Each structure stands twice: as C-alpha cells, then as structure tokens.
mmCIF file of the C-alpha atoms, coordinates in Angstrom:
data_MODEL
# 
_entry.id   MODEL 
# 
loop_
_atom_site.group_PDB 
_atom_site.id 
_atom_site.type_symbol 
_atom_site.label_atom_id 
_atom_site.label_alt_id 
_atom_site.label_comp_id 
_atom_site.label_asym_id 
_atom_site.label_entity_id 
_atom_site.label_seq_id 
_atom_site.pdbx_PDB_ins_code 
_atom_site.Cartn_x 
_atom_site.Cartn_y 
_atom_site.Cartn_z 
_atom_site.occupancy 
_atom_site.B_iso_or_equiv 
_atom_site.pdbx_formal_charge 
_atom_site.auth_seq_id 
_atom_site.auth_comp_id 
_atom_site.auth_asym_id 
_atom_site.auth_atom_id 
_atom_site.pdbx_PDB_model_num 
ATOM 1   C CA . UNK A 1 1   ? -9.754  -118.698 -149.910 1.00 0.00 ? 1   UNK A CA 1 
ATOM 2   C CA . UNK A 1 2   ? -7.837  -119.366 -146.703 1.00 0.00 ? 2   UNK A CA 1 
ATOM 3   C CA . UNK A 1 3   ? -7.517  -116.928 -144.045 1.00 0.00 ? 3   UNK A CA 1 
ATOM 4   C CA . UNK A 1 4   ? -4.092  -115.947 -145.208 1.00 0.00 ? 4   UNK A CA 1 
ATOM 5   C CA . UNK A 1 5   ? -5.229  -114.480 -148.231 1.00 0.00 ? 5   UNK A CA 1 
ATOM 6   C CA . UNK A 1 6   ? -7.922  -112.032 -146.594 1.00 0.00 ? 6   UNK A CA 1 
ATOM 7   C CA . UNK A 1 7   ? -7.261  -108.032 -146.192 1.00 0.00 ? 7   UNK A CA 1 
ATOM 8   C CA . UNK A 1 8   ? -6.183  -107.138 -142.763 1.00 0.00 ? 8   UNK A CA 1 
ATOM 9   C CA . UNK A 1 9   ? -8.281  -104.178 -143.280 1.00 0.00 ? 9   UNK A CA 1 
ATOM 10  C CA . UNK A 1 10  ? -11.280 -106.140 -144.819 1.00 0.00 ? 10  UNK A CA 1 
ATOM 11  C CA . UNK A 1 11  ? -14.247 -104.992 -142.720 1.00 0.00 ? 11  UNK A CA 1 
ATOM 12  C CA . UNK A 1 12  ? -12.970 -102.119 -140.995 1.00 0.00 ? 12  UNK A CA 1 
ATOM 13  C CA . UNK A 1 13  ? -15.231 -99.731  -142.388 1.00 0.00 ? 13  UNK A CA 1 
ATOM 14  C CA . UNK A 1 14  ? -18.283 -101.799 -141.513 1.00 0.00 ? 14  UNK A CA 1 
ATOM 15  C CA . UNK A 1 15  ? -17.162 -101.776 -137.968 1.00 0.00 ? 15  UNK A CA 1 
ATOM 16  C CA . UNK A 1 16  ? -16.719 -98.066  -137.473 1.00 0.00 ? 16  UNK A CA 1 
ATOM 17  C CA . UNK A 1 17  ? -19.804 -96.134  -136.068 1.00 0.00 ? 17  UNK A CA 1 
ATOM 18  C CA . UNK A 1 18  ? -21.083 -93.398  -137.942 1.00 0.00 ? 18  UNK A CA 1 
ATOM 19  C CA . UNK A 1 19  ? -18.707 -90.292  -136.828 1.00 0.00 ? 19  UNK A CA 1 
ATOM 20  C CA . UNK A 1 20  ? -21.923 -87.510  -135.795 1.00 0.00 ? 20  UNK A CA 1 
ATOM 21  C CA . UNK A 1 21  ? -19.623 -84.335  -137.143 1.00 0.00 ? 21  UNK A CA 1 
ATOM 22  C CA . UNK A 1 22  ? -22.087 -82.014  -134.645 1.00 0.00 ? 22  UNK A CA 1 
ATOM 23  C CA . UNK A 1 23  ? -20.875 -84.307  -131.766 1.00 0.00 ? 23  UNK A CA 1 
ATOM 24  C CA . UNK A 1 24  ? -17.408 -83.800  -132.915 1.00 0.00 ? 24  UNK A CA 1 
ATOM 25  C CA . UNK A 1 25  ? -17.762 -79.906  -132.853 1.00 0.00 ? 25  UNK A CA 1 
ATOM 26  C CA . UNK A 1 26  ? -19.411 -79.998  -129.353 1.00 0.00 ? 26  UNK A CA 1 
ATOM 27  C CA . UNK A 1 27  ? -16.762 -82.022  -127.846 1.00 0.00 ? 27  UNK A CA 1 
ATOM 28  C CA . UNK A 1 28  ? -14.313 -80.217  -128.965 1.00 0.00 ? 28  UNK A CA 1 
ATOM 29  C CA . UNK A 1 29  ? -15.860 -77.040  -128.352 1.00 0.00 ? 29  UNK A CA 1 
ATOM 30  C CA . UNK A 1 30  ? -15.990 -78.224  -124.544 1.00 0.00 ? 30  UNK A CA 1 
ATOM 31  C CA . UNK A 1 31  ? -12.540 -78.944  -124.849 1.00 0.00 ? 31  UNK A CA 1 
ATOM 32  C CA . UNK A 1 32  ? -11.325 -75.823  -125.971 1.00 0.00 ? 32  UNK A CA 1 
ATOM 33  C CA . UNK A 1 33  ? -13.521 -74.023  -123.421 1.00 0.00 ? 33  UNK A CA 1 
ATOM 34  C CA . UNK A 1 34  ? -12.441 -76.048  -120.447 1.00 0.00 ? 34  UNK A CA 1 
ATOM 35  C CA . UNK A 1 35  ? -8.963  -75.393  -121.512 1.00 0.00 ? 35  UNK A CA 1 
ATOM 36  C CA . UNK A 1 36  ? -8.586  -72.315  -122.966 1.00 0.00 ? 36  UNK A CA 1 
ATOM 37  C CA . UNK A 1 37  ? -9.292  -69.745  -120.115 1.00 0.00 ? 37  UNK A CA 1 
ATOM 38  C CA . UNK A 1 38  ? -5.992  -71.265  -118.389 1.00 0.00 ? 38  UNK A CA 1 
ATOM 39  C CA . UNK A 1 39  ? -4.166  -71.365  -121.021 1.00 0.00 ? 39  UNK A CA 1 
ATOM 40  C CA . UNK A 1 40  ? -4.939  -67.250  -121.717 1.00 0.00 ? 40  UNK A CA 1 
ATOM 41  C CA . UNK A 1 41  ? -4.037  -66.638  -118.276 1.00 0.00 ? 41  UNK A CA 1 
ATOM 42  C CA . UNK A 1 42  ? -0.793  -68.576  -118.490 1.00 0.00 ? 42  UNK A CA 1 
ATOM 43  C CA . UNK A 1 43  ? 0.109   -66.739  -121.797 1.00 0.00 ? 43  UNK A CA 1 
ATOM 44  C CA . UNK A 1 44  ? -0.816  -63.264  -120.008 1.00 0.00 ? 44  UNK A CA 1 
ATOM 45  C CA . UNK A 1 45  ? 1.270   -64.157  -117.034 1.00 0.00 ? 45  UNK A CA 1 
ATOM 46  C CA . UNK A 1 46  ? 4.416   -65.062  -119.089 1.00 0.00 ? 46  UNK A CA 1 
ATOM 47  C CA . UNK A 1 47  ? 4.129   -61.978  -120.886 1.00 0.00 ? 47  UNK A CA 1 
ATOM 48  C CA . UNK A 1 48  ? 4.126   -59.977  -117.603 1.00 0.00 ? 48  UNK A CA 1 
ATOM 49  C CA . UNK A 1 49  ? 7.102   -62.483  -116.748 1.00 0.00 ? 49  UNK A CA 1 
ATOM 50  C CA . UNK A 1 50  ? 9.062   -61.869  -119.620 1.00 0.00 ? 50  UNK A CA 1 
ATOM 51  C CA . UNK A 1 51  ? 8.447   -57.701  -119.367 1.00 0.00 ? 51  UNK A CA 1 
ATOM 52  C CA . UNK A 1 52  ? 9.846   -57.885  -115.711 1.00 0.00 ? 52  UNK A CA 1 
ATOM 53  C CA . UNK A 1 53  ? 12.452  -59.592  -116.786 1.00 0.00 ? 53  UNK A CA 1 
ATOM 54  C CA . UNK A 1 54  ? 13.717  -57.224  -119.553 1.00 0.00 ? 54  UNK A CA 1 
ATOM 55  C CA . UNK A 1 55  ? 13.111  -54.059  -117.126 1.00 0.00 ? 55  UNK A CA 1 
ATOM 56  C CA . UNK A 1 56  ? 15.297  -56.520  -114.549 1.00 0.00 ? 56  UNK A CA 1 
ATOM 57  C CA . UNK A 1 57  ? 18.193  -57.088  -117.129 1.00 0.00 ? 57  UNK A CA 1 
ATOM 58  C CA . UNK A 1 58  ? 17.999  -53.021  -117.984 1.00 0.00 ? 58  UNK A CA 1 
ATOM 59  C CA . UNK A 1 59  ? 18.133  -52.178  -114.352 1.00 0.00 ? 59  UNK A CA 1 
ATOM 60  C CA . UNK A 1 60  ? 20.862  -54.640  -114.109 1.00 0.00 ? 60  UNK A CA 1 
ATOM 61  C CA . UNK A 1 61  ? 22.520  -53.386  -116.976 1.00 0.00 ? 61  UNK A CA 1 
ATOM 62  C CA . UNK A 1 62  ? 22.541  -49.761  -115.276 1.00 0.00 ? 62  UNK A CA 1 
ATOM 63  C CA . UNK A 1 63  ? 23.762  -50.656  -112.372 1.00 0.00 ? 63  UNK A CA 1 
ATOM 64  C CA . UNK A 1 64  ? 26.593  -52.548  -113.796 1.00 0.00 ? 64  UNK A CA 1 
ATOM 65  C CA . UNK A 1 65  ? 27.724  -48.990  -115.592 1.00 0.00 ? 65  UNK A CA 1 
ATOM 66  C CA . UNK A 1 66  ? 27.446  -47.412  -112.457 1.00 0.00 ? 66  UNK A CA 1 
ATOM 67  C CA . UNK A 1 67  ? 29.870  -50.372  -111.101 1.00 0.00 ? 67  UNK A CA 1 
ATOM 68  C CA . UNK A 1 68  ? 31.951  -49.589  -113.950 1.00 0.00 ? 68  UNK A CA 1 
ATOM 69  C CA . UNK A 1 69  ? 32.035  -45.654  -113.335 1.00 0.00 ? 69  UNK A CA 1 
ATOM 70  C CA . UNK A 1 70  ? 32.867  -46.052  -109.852 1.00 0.00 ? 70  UNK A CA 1 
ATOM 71  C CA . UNK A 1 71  ? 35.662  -48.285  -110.413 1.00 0.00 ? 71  UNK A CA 1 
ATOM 72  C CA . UNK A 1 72  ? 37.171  -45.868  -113.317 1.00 0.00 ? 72  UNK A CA 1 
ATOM 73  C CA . UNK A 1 73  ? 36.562  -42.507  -109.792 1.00 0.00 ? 73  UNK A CA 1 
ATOM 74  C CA . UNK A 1 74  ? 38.500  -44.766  -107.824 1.00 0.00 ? 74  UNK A CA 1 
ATOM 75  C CA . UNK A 1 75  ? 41.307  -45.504  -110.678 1.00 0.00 ? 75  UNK A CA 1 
ATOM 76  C CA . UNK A 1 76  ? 41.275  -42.013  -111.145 1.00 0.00 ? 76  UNK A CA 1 
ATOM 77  C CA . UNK A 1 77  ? 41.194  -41.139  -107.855 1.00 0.00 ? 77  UNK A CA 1 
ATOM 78  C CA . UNK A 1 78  ? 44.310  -43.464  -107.201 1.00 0.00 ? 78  UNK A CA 1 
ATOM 79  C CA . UNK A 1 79  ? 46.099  -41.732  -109.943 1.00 0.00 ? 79  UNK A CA 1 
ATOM 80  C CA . UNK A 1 80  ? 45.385  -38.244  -108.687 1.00 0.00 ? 80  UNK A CA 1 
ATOM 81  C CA . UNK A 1 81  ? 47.015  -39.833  -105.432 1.00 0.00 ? 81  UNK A CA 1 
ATOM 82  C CA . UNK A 1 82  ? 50.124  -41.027  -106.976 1.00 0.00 ? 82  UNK A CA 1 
ATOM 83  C CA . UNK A 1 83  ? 50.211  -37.986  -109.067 1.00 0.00 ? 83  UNK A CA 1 
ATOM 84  C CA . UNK A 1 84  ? 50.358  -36.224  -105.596 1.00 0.00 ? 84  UNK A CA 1 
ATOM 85  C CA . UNK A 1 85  ? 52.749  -38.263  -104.295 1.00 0.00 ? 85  UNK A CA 1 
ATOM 86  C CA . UNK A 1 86  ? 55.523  -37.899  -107.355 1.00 0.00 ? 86  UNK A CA 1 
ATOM 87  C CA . UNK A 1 87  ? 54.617  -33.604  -107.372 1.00 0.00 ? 87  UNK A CA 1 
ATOM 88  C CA . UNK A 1 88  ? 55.667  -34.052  -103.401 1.00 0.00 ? 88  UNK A CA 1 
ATOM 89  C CA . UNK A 1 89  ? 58.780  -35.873  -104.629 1.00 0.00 ? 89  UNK A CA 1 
ATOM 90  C CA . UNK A 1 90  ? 59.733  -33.388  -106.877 1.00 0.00 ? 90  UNK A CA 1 
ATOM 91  C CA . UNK A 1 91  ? 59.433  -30.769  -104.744 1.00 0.00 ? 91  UNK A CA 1 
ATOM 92  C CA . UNK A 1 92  ? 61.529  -32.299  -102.567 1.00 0.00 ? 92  UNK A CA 1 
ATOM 93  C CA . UNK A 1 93  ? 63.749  -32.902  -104.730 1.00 0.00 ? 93  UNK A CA 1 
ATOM 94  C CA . UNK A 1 94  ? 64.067  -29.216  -106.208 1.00 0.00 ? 94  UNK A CA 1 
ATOM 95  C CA . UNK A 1 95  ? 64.697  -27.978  -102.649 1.00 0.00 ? 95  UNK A CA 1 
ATOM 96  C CA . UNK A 1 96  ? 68.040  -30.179  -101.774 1.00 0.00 ? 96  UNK A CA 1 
ATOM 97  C CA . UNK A 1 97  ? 69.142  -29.283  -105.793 1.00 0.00 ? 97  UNK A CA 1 
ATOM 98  C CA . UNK A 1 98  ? 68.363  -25.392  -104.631 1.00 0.00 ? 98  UNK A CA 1 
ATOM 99  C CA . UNK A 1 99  ? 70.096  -25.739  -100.963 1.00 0.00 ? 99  UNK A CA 1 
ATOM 100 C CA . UNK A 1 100 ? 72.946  -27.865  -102.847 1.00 0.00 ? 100 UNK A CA 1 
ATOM 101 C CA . UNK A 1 101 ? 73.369  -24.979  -105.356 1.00 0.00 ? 101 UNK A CA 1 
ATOM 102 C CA . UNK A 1 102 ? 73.086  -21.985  -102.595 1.00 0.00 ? 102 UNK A CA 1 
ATOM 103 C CA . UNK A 1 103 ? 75.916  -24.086  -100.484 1.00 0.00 ? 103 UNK A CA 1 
ATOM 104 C CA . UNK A 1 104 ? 78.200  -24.580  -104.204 1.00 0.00 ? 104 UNK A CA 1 
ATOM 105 C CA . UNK A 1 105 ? 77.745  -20.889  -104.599 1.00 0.00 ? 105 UNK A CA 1 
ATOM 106 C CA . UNK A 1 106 ? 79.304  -19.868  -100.773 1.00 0.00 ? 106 UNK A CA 1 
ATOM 107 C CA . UNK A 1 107 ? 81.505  -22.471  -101.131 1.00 0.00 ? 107 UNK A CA 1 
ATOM 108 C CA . UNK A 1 108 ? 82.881  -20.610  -104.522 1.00 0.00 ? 108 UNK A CA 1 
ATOM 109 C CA . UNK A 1 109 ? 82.368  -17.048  -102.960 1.00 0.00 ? 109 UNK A CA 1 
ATOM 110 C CA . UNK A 1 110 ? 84.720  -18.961  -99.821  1.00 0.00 ? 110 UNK A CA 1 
ATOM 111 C CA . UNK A 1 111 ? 87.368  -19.354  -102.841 1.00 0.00 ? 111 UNK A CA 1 
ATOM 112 C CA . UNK A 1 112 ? 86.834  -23.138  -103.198 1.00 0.00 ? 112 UNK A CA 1 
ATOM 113 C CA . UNK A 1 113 ? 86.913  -24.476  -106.455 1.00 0.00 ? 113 UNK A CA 1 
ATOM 114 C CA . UNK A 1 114 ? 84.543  -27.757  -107.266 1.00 0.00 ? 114 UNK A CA 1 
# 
C-alpha cells in the first residue's frame, strides 16, 4: 500500500484526547458567567433606550401637531385679516354708491335728466 492510498482521516480518532464532558460543562459554565452579567445589563439598557426613544418620537409627534395647529391660527388668522380688509372695501364702496345716488336724486329734483 503506498501512501497515496491511505485515509486522510486514518488515525484521527486515536489522536484525539478523551473529551472530559464535566470539564466541558465547567468551562462553559465560566463562560457564560463571565459573560452573561454584561450582556443582561446591555439588554436592560437598550430596553430603557428603546422606551426613551418611543416617549421621544410621541413627544415629537405632539409637538409637530401643535406646529401644525399654529400654522392653521395663523392661516386663519390671515384670512380673518383679509376678510377684514374686503368688509372695509365694501363699505367703502356702499358709501360713494349711496353719496352717488343722494347727488343723482338732487340732480333729478334740480330738473336734470341722466
């Protein structure tokens, strides 16, 4: 038999130490004690991360609506102004049709036809 024609894995076994399972348990015991208490205090501090952040986006959110209704007093507050502005026209313009009307009527009483 050459050495071509032997297993790659041939031996392997032998070669591996005997695997002590309560060893295994202890190590990884250790492991998962050494790691775990920062890992809980990470997971508890993105909690309390992620809760300030949705009472952030809610605060957000209200003051965003009170943006909003501000902007819809100051349309309306506009309009209330140009409504003012169009009753002042009209007014105006109901006096010179009144003084042209009272100056038609002497000018028909004068005996001047229009």
């Amino acid at each position: 038999v050459g050495l071509s024609d032997a297993s790659p894995d041939e031996g392997v076994v032998e070669d591996l130490p005997l695997i002590d399972e309560k060893a295994v348990e202890q190590l990884t015991e250790g492991l998962i004690s050494h790691y775990l208490p920062d890992l809980q205090r990470s997971k508890s501090a993105l909690q309390e991360l992620t809760q300030n952040q949705v009472v952030l986006l809610e605060t957000l959110e209200q003051e965003i609506s009170k943006f909003k209704e501000c902007n819809s007093i100051l349309d309306i507050n506009a309009l209330f102004s140009e409504a003012k502005q169009y009753h002042n026209k009209l007014v105006n313009i109901r006096n010179e049709m009144m003084m042209l009307h009272e100056k038609t009527s002497k000018l028909k009483v004068s005996g001047i036809n229009i």
